[in-house]
PDB file of C-alpha atoms in Angstrom:
ATOM      1  CA  UNK A   1     275.317  43.249  85.782  1.00  0.00           C
ATOM      2  CA  UNK A   2     276.384  41.222  82.767  1.00  0.00           C
ATOM      3  CA  UNK A   3     276.358  43.393  79.663  1.00  0.00           C
ATOM      4  CA  UNK A   4     276.189  42.238  76.079  1.00  0.00           C
ATOM      5  CA  UNK A   5     279.188  43.100  73.929  1.00  0.00           C
ATOM      6  CA  UNK A   6     279.001  43.872  70.215  1.00  0.00           C
ATOM      7  CA  UNK A   7     282.089  44.125  68.012  1.00  0.00           C
ATOM      8  CA  UNK A   8     281.760  46.402  64.965  1.00  0.00           C
ATOM      9  CA  UNK A   9     284.435  45.950  62.267  1.00  0.00           C
ATOM     10  CA  UNK A  10     284.069  48.892  59.918  1.00  0.00           C
ATOM     11  CA  UNK A  11     286.448  51.427  58.346  1.00  0.00           C
ATOM     12  CA  UNK A  12     283.709  54.000  57.746  1.00  0.00           C
ATOM     13  CA  UNK A  13     283.587  56.157  60.891  1.00  0.00           C
ATOM     14  CA  UNK A  14     280.120  57.487  60.086  1.00  0.00           C
ATOM     15  CA  UNK A  15     278.725  53.948  60.069  1.00  0.00           C
ATOM     16  CA  UNK A  16     280.544  53.189  63.336  1.00  0.00           C
ATOM     17  CA  UNK A  17     278.975  56.223  65.005  1.00  0.00           C
ATOM     18  CA  UNK A  18     275.549  55.270  63.705  1.00  0.00           C
ATOM     19  CA  UNK A  19     275.956  51.720  65.038  1.00  0.00           C
ATOM     20  CA  UNK A  20     277.038  53.039  68.434  1.00  0.00           C
ATOM     21  CA  UNK A  21     273.977  55.287  68.603  1.00  0.00           C
ATOM     22  CA  UNK A  22     271.720  52.345  67.791  1.00  0.00           C
ATOM     23  CA  UNK A  23     273.191  49.687  70.076  1.00  0.00           C
ATOM     24  CA  UNK A  24     275.038  51.330  72.990  1.00  0.00           C
ATOM     25  CA  UNK A  25     272.930  51.378  76.151  1.00  0.00           C
ATOM     26  CA  UNK A  26     273.021  50.352  79.810  1.00  0.00           C
ATOM     27  CA  UNK A  27     272.777  46.670  78.827  1.00  0.00           C
ATOM     28  CA  UNK A  28     275.059  46.656  75.777  1.00  0.00           C
ATOM     29  CA  UNK A  29     278.621  47.819  75.088  1.00  0.00           C
ATOM     30  CA  UNK A  30     279.714  48.513  71.510  1.00  0.00           C
ATOM     31  CA  UNK A  31     283.336  48.290  70.370  1.00  0.00           C
ATOM     32  CA  UNK A  32     284.207  49.709  66.947  1.00  0.00           C
ATOM     33  CA  UNK A  33     287.488  48.828  65.258  1.00  0.00           C
ATOM     34  CA  UNK A  34     288.820  49.243  61.702  1.00  0.00           C
ATOM     35  CA  UNK A  35     289.544  46.147  59.646  1.00  0.00           C
ATOM     36  CA  UNK A  36     293.276  46.804  59.982  1.00  0.00           C
ATOM     37  CA  UNK A  37     293.257  46.786  63.802  1.00  0.00           C
ATOM     38  CA  UNK A  38     294.130  43.155  64.474  1.00  0.00           C
ATOM     39  CA  UNK A  39     290.475  42.127  64.487  1.00  0.00           C
ATOM     40  CA  UNK A  40     291.130  38.430  64.920  1.00  0.00           C
ATOM     41  CA  UNK A  41     293.203  39.012  68.064  1.00  0.00           C
ATOM     42  CA  UNK A  42     290.493  41.273  69.494  1.00  0.00           C
ATOM     43  CA  UNK A  43     287.825  38.710  68.681  1.00  0.00           C
ATOM     44  CA  UNK A  44     289.793  35.861  70.247  1.00  0.00           C
ATOM     45  CA  UNK A  45     290.661  37.615  73.504  1.00  0.00           C
ATOM     46  CA  UNK A  46     287.191  38.963  74.330  1.00  0.00           C
ATOM     47  CA  UNK A  47     283.689  37.519  74.449  1.00  0.00           C
ATOM     48  CA  UNK A  48     281.078  39.051  72.167  1.00  0.00           C
ATOM     49  CA  UNK A  49     277.474  38.106  71.534  1.00  0.00           C
ATOM     50  CA  UNK A  50     277.547  39.586  68.013  1.00  0.00           C
ATOM     51  CA  UNK A  51     280.034  40.731  65.386  1.00  0.00           C
ATOM     52  CA  UNK A  52     278.938  43.175  62.691  1.00  0.00           C
ATOM     53  CA  UNK A  53     281.630  43.459  60.034  1.00  0.00           C
ATOM     54  CA  UNK A  54     282.159  44.922  56.605  1.00  0.00           C
ATOM     55  CA  UNK A  55     283.102  42.034  54.318  1.00  0.00           C
ATOM     56  CA  UNK A  56     284.605  42.567  50.880  1.00  0.00           C
ATOM     57  CA  UNK A  57     284.291  39.338  48.905  1.00  0.00           C
ATOM     58  CA  UNK A  58     286.826  40.654  46.421  1.00  0.00           C
ATOM     59  CA  UNK A  59     289.455  40.608  49.175  1.00  0.00           C
ATOM     60  CA  UNK A  60     290.784  37.179  50.120  1.00  0.00           C
ATOM     61  CA  UNK A  61     291.739  38.418  53.597  1.00  0.00           C
ATOM     62  CA  UNK A  62     288.099  39.188  54.426  1.00  0.00           C
ATOM     63  CA  UNK A  63     286.955  35.635  53.738  1.00  0.00           C
ATOM     64  CA  UNK A  64     290.031  34.206  55.427  1.00  0.00           C
ATOM     65  CA  UNK A  65     289.284  36.178  58.601  1.00  0.00           C
ATOM     66  CA  UNK A  66     285.615  35.196  58.423  1.00  0.00           C
ATOM     67  CA  UNK A  67     286.594  31.536  58.176  1.00  0.00           C
ATOM     68  CA  UNK A  68     288.986  31.828  61.123  1.00  0.00           C
ATOM     69  CA  UNK A  69     286.384  33.547  63.321  1.00  0.00           C
ATOM     70  CA  UNK A  70     283.770  30.925  62.546  1.00  0.00           C
ATOM     71  CA  UNK A  71     286.200  28.077  63.232  1.00  0.00           C
ATOM     72  CA  UNK A  72     287.179  29.559  66.601  1.00  0.00           C
ATOM     73  CA  UNK A  73     283.760  30.465  68.065  1.00  0.00           C
ATOM     74  CA  UNK A  74     280.051  30.256  67.373  1.00  0.00           C
ATOM     75  CA  UNK A  75     279.528  33.990  67.928  1.00  0.00           C
ATOM     76  CA  UNK A  76     277.016  35.177  65.300  1.00  0.00           C
ATOM     77  CA  UNK A  77     278.421  37.308  62.487  1.00  0.00           C
ATOM     78  CA  UNK A  78     276.323  39.844  60.579  1.00  0.00           C
ATOM     79  CA  UNK A  79     278.145  40.814  57.384  1.00  0.00           C
ATOM     80  CA  UNK A  80     277.770  44.198  55.691  1.00  0.00           C
ATOM     81  CA  UNK A  81     278.430  43.943  51.963  1.00  0.00           C
ATOM     82  CA  UNK A  82     278.055  45.618  48.618  1.00  0.00           C
ATOM     83  CA  UNK A  83     275.377  44.301  46.274  1.00  0.00           C
ATOM     84  CA  UNK A  84     275.874  40.551  45.825  1.00  0.00           C
ATOM     85  CA  UNK A  85     275.130  38.048  43.104  1.00  0.00           C
ATOM     86  CA  UNK A  86     273.368  34.838  44.247  1.00  0.00           C
ATOM     87  CA  UNK A  87     276.558  32.777  44.037  1.00  0.00           C
ATOM     88  CA  UNK A  88     278.416  35.341  46.162  1.00  0.00           C
ATOM     89  CA  UNK A  89     275.689  35.273  48.797  1.00  0.00           C
ATOM     90  CA  UNK A  90     276.144  31.524  49.090  1.00  0.00           C
ATOM     91  CA  UNK A  91     279.924  31.898  49.352  1.00  0.00           C
ATOM     92  CA  UNK A  92     279.525  34.474  52.121  1.00  0.00           C
ATOM     93  CA  UNK A  93     277.294  32.226  54.209  1.00  0.00           C
ATOM     94  CA  UNK A  94     279.523  29.215  53.585  1.00  0.00           C
ATOM     95  CA  UNK A  95     282.525  31.223  54.770  1.00  0.00           C
ATOM     96  CA  UNK A  96     280.924  31.772  58.173  1.00  0.00           C
ATOM     97  CA  UNK A  97     278.481  34.682  58.098  1.00  0.00           C
ATOM     98  CA  UNK A  98     275.159  33.988  59.804  1.00  0.00           C
ATOM     99  CA  UNK A  99     273.401  36.743  57.899  1.00  0.00           C
ATOM    100  CA  UNK A 100     274.208  39.701  55.671  1.00  0.00           C
ATOM    101  CA  UNK A 101     272.889  43.148  54.814  1.00  0.00           C
ATOM    102  CA  UNK A 102     273.720  44.994  51.610  1.00  0.00           C
ATOM    103  CA  UNK A 103     274.841  48.617  51.788  1.00  0.00           C
ATOM    104  CA  UNK A 104     273.450  51.202  52.177  1.00  0.00           C
ATOM    105  CA  UNK A 105     272.220  49.582  55.362  1.00  0.00           C
ATOM    106  CA  UNK A 106     268.678  50.141  56.555  1.00  0.00           C
ATOM    107  CA  UNK A 107     269.233  50.654  60.286  1.00  0.00           C
ATOM    108  CA  UNK A 108     265.788  49.428  61.298  1.00  0.00           C
ATOM    109  CA  UNK A 109     266.446  46.145  59.526  1.00  0.00           C
ATOM    110  CA  UNK A 110     269.985  46.029  60.922  1.00  0.00           C
ATOM    111  CA  UNK A 111     268.777  46.461  64.513  1.00  0.00           C
ATOM    112  CA  UNK A 112     266.070  43.824  64.069  1.00  0.00           C
ATOM    113  CA  UNK A 113     268.527  41.378  62.519  1.00  0.00           C
ATOM    114  CA  UNK A 114     271.146  42.028  65.221  1.00  0.00           C
ATOM    115  CA  UNK A 115     268.678  41.545  68.065  1.00  0.00           C
ATOM    116  CA  UNK A 116     267.411  38.298  66.529  1.00  0.00           C
ATOM    117  CA  UNK A 117     270.957  36.932  66.195  1.00  0.00           C
ATOM    118  CA  UNK A 118     271.881  37.903  69.764  1.00  0.00           C
ATOM    119  CA  UNK A 119     268.698  36.337  71.119  1.00  0.00           C
ATOM    120  CA  UNK A 120     269.392  33.070  69.314  1.00  0.00           C
ATOM    121  CA  UNK A 121     273.002  33.105  70.495  1.00  0.00           C
ATOM    122  CA  UNK A 122     272.125  33.664  74.150  1.00  0.00           C
ATOM    123  CA  UNK A 123     269.390  31.029  74.059  1.00  0.00           C
ATOM    124  CA  UNK A 124     271.582  28.439  72.352  1.00  0.00           C
ATOM    125  CA  UNK A 125     274.589  29.120  74.533  1.00  0.00           C
ATOM    126  CA  UNK A 126     273.343  27.524  77.760  1.00  0.00           C
ATOM    127  CA  UNK A 127     276.524  28.496  79.604  1.00  0.00           C
ATOM    128  CA  UNK A 128     276.411  32.152  78.559  1.00  0.00           C
ATOM    129  CA  UNK A 129     275.484  33.430  82.008  1.00  0.00           C
ATOM    130  CA  UNK A 130     277.710  30.872  83.706  1.00  0.00           C
ATOM    131  CA  UNK A 131     280.862  31.692  81.739  1.00  0.00           C
ATOM    132  CA  UNK A 132     280.846  35.475  81.566  1.00  0.00           C
ATOM    133  CA  UNK A 133     282.682  37.269  84.388  1.00  0.00           C
ATOM    134  CA  UNK A 134     280.724  39.548  86.674  1.00  0.00           C
ATOM    135  CA  UNK A 135     282.565  42.854  86.984  1.00  0.00           C
ATOM    136  CA  UNK A 136     281.726  45.556  89.489  1.00  0.00           C
ATOM    137  CA  UNK A 137     284.238  48.180  88.475  1.00  0.00           C
ATOM    138  CA  UNK A 138     287.798  47.251  89.391  1.00  0.00           C
ATOM    139  CA  UNK A 139     286.801  46.443  92.968  1.00  0.00           C
ATOM    140  CA  UNK A 140     285.131  43.075  92.476  1.00  0.00           C
ATOM    141  CA  UNK A 141     285.508  40.566  89.646  1.00  0.00           C
ATOM    142  CA  UNK A 142     283.899  37.120  89.755  1.00  0.00           C
ATOM    143  CA  UNK A 143     285.072  34.781  86.995  1.00  0.00           C
ATOM    144  CA  UNK A 144     282.939  31.618  86.830  1.00  0.00           C
ATOM    145  CA  UNK A 145     284.975  30.013  84.045  1.00  0.00           C
ATOM    146  CA  UNK A 146     288.055  29.765  86.278  1.00  0.00           C
ATOM    147  CA  UNK A 147     286.079  30.030  89.526  1.00  0.00           C
ATOM    148  CA  UNK A 148     288.133  32.993  90.693  1.00  0.00           C
ATOM    149  CA  UNK A 149     287.195  36.020  92.775  1.00  0.00           C
ATOM    150  CA  UNK A 150     289.312  39.179  92.860  1.00  0.00           C
ATOM    151  CA  UNK A 151     288.741  41.995  95.317  1.00  0.00           C
ATOM    152  CA  UNK A 152     290.761  45.145  94.651  1.00  0.00           C
ATOM    153  CA  UNK A 153     292.953  43.040  92.386  1.00  0.00           C
ATOM    154  CA  UNK A 154     293.721  40.400  95.017  1.00  0.00           C
ATOM    155  CA  UNK A 155     292.452  36.808  94.708  1.00  0.00           C
ATOM    156  CA  UNK A 156     290.123  35.507  97.416  1.00  0.00           C
ATOM    157  CA  UNK A 157     290.188  31.792  98.194  1.00  0.00           C
ATOM    158  CA  UNK A 158     286.678  30.352  98.341  1.00  0.00           C
ATOM    159  CA  UNK A 159     285.379  26.810  98.515  1.00  0.00           C
ATOM    160  CA  UNK A 160     283.222  25.488  95.681  1.00  0.00           C
ATOM    161  CA  UNK A 161     280.049  26.095  97.662  1.00  0.00           C
ATOM    162  CA  UNK A 162     281.090  29.569  98.811  1.00  0.00           C
ATOM    163  CA  UNK A 163     281.863  30.559  95.225  1.00  0.00           C
ATOM    164  CA  UNK A 164     278.529  29.226  93.959  1.00  0.00           C
ATOM    165  CA  UNK A 165     276.647  31.139  96.651  1.00  0.00           C
ATOM    166  CA  UNK A 166     278.472  34.395  95.871  1.00  0.00           C
ATOM    167  CA  UNK A 167     278.011  33.998  92.130  1.00  0.00           C
ATOM    168  CA  UNK A 168     274.314  33.229  92.531  1.00  0.00           C
ATOM    169  CA  UNK A 169     273.713  36.315  94.660  1.00  0.00           C
ATOM    170  CA  UNK A 170     275.940  38.613  92.565  1.00  0.00           C
ATOM    171  CA  UNK A 171     274.081  37.722  89.376  1.00  0.00           C
ATOM    172  CA  UNK A 172     271.032  39.452  90.820  1.00  0.00           C
ATOM    173  CA  UNK A 173     272.150  42.502  92.836  1.00  0.00           C
ATOM    174  CA  UNK A 174     269.571  43.610  95.371  1.00  0.00           C
ATOM    175  CA  UNK A 175     267.341  40.563  94.955  1.00  0.00           C
ATOM    176  CA  UNK A 176     266.544  38.727  98.181  1.00  0.00           C
ATOM    177  CA  UNK A 177     267.153  34.973  98.036  1.00  0.00           C
ATOM    178  CA  UNK A 178     265.613  32.702 100.633  1.00  0.00           C
ATOM    179  CA  UNK A 179     267.703  29.894 102.076  1.00  0.00           C
ATOM    180  CA  UNK A 180     265.442  27.453 100.262  1.00  0.00           C
ATOM    181  CA  UNK A 181     266.131  29.148  96.911  1.00  0.00           C
ATOM    182  CA  UNK A 182     269.866  29.214  97.521  1.00  0.00           C
ATOM    183  CA  UNK A 183     269.894  25.569  98.497  1.00  0.00           C
ATOM    184  CA  UNK A 184     267.976  24.622  95.359  1.00  0.00           C
ATOM    185  CA  UNK A 185     270.371  26.642  93.159  1.00  0.00           C
ATOM    186  CA  UNK A 186     273.686  25.589  94.707  1.00  0.00           C
ATOM    187  CA  UNK A 187     272.934  22.048  95.837  1.00  0.00           C
ATOM    188  CA  UNK A 188     270.394  21.402  93.045  1.00  0.00           C
ATOM    189  CA  UNK A 189     267.978  19.900  95.550  1.00  0.00           C
ATOM    190  CA  UNK A 190     265.004  20.916  97.659  1.00  0.00           C
ATOM    191  CA  UNK A 191     265.758  22.283 101.089  1.00  0.00           C
ATOM    192  CA  UNK A 192     265.354  19.556 103.699  1.00  0.00           C
ATOM    193  CA  UNK A 193     264.595  19.961 107.378  1.00  0.00           C
ATOM    194  CA  UNK A 194     268.249  19.970 108.419  1.00  0.00           C
ATOM    195  CA  UNK A 195     269.621  21.896 105.459  1.00  0.00           C
ATOM    196  CA  UNK A 196     268.619  25.370 106.601  1.00  0.00           C
ATOM    197  CA  UNK A 197     271.612  25.397 108.918  1.00  0.00           C
ATOM    198  CA  UNK A 198     273.844  24.213 106.052  1.00  0.00           C
ATOM    199  CA  UNK A 199     273.041  27.341 104.060  1.00  0.00           C
ATOM    200  CA  UNK A 200     273.498  29.531 107.160  1.00  0.00           C
ATOM    201  CA  UNK A 201     276.917  28.000 107.841  1.00  0.00           C
ATOM    202  CA  UNK A 202     278.254  28.446 104.308  1.00  0.00           C
ATOM    203  CA  UNK A 203     276.919  31.987 104.056  1.00  0.00           C
ATOM    204  CA  UNK A 204     278.566  32.731 107.410  1.00  0.00           C
ATOM    205  CA  UNK A 205     281.921  31.410 106.179  1.00  0.00           C
ATOM    206  CA  UNK A 206     281.615  33.393 102.948  1.00  0.00           C
ATOM    207  CA  UNK A 207     280.775  36.608 104.776  1.00  0.00           C
ATOM    208  CA  UNK A 208     283.754  36.127 107.094  1.00  0.00           C
ATOM    209  CA  UNK A 209     286.145  35.793 104.148  1.00  0.00           C
ATOM    210  CA  UNK A 210     284.667  38.903 102.549  1.00  0.00           C
ATOM    211  CA  UNK A 211     284.937  40.753 105.864  1.00  0.00           C
ATOM    212  CA  UNK A 212     288.608  39.740 106.083  1.00  0.00           C
ATOM    213  CA  UNK A 213     289.036  41.585 102.768  1.00  0.00           C
ATOM    214  CA  UNK A 214     287.240  44.596 104.235  1.00  0.00           C
ATOM    215  CA  UNK A 215     284.014  44.046 102.314  1.00  0.00           C
ATOM    216  CA  UNK A 216     280.383  43.382 103.192  1.00  0.00           C
ATOM    217  CA  UNK A 217     278.594  42.469  99.981  1.00  0.00           C
ATOM    218  CA  UNK A 218     276.024  40.138 101.539  1.00  0.00           C
ATOM    219  CA  UNK A 219     273.275  41.481 103.772  1.00  0.00           C
ATOM    220  CA  UNK A 220     270.608  39.696 105.786  1.00  0.00           C
ATOM    221  CA  UNK A 221     266.974  40.362 105.020  1.00  0.00           C
ATOM    222  CA  UNK A 222     265.483  39.554 108.404  1.00  0.00           C
ATOM    223  CA  UNK A 223     263.195  36.542 108.302  1.00  0.00           C
ATOM    224  CA  UNK A 224     263.549  36.171 104.515  1.00  0.00           C
ATOM    225  CA  UNK A 225     267.109  35.463 103.362  1.00  0.00           C
ATOM    226  CA  UNK A 226     270.091  37.252 101.832  1.00  0.00           C
ATOM    227  CA  UNK A 227     270.823  39.864  99.192  1.00  0.00           C
ATOM    228  CA  UNK A 228     273.964  40.950  97.343  1.00  0.00           C
ATOM    229  CA  UNK A 229     274.826  44.628  97.698  1.00  0.00           C
ATOM    230  CA  UNK A 230     277.355  45.625  95.001  1.00  0.00           C
ATOM    231  CA  UNK A 231     280.188  48.104  95.527  1.00  0.00           C
ATOM    232  CA  UNK A 232     279.075  51.720  95.492  1.00  0.00           C
ATOM    233  CA  UNK A 233     280.786  52.906  92.357  1.00  0.00           C
ATOM    234  CA  UNK A 234     280.263  53.324  88.647  1.00  0.00           C
ATOM    235  CA  UNK A 235     279.919  49.706  87.510  1.00  0.00           C
ATOM    236  CA  UNK A 236     281.111  48.815  84.031  1.00  0.00           C
ATOM    237  CA  UNK A 237     281.485  45.424  82.383  1.00  0.00           C
TER     238      UNK A 237
END
């Protein structure tokens, strides 16, 4: 399961705890860090669908970091600020913030604003699902950006088609995919009369490579198709 990731940059621990209570759930992970914790490095090395950060316009470093984050990625940034004059609001948005909320923050408004920004980000980022790794604990990691699969930390060599089939199935654990659906997804075409065996052959090769690694993630659904059965463990992204 791909989980959303929110980065909270805030020195006030009470606000961090409140944000965690509001946003942390089975579909979203929240990471709280103080402004002094090398925020830019954290932001650059991980993928987030939203950043909520305390921005002090009186501090040059805050605007500098905001500028750097905006230049590097199009991740939406929700700024938390003190009361602002109109000219300062413009400066904040020009520096890279997508939106801002003045403190004390109304959490209902904050949640609504955050969800709207994340929705826009996911809809505008057409490759969001295709670029984020699928992680099933430490046992199985599927990285579509580099087209790599790791099982128990060891890389598994797959062909382009085998990788696409595994990634397609793993995106929807438990869902049964017919051979026609898989062919349409992977080959971007309708299943022809002779292509049923093509899907069977590639699935067979993929299952053999997984079996060689001691795994059986793909099960037959008799007369229907195939489903991905994830590792039996506590899955975290």
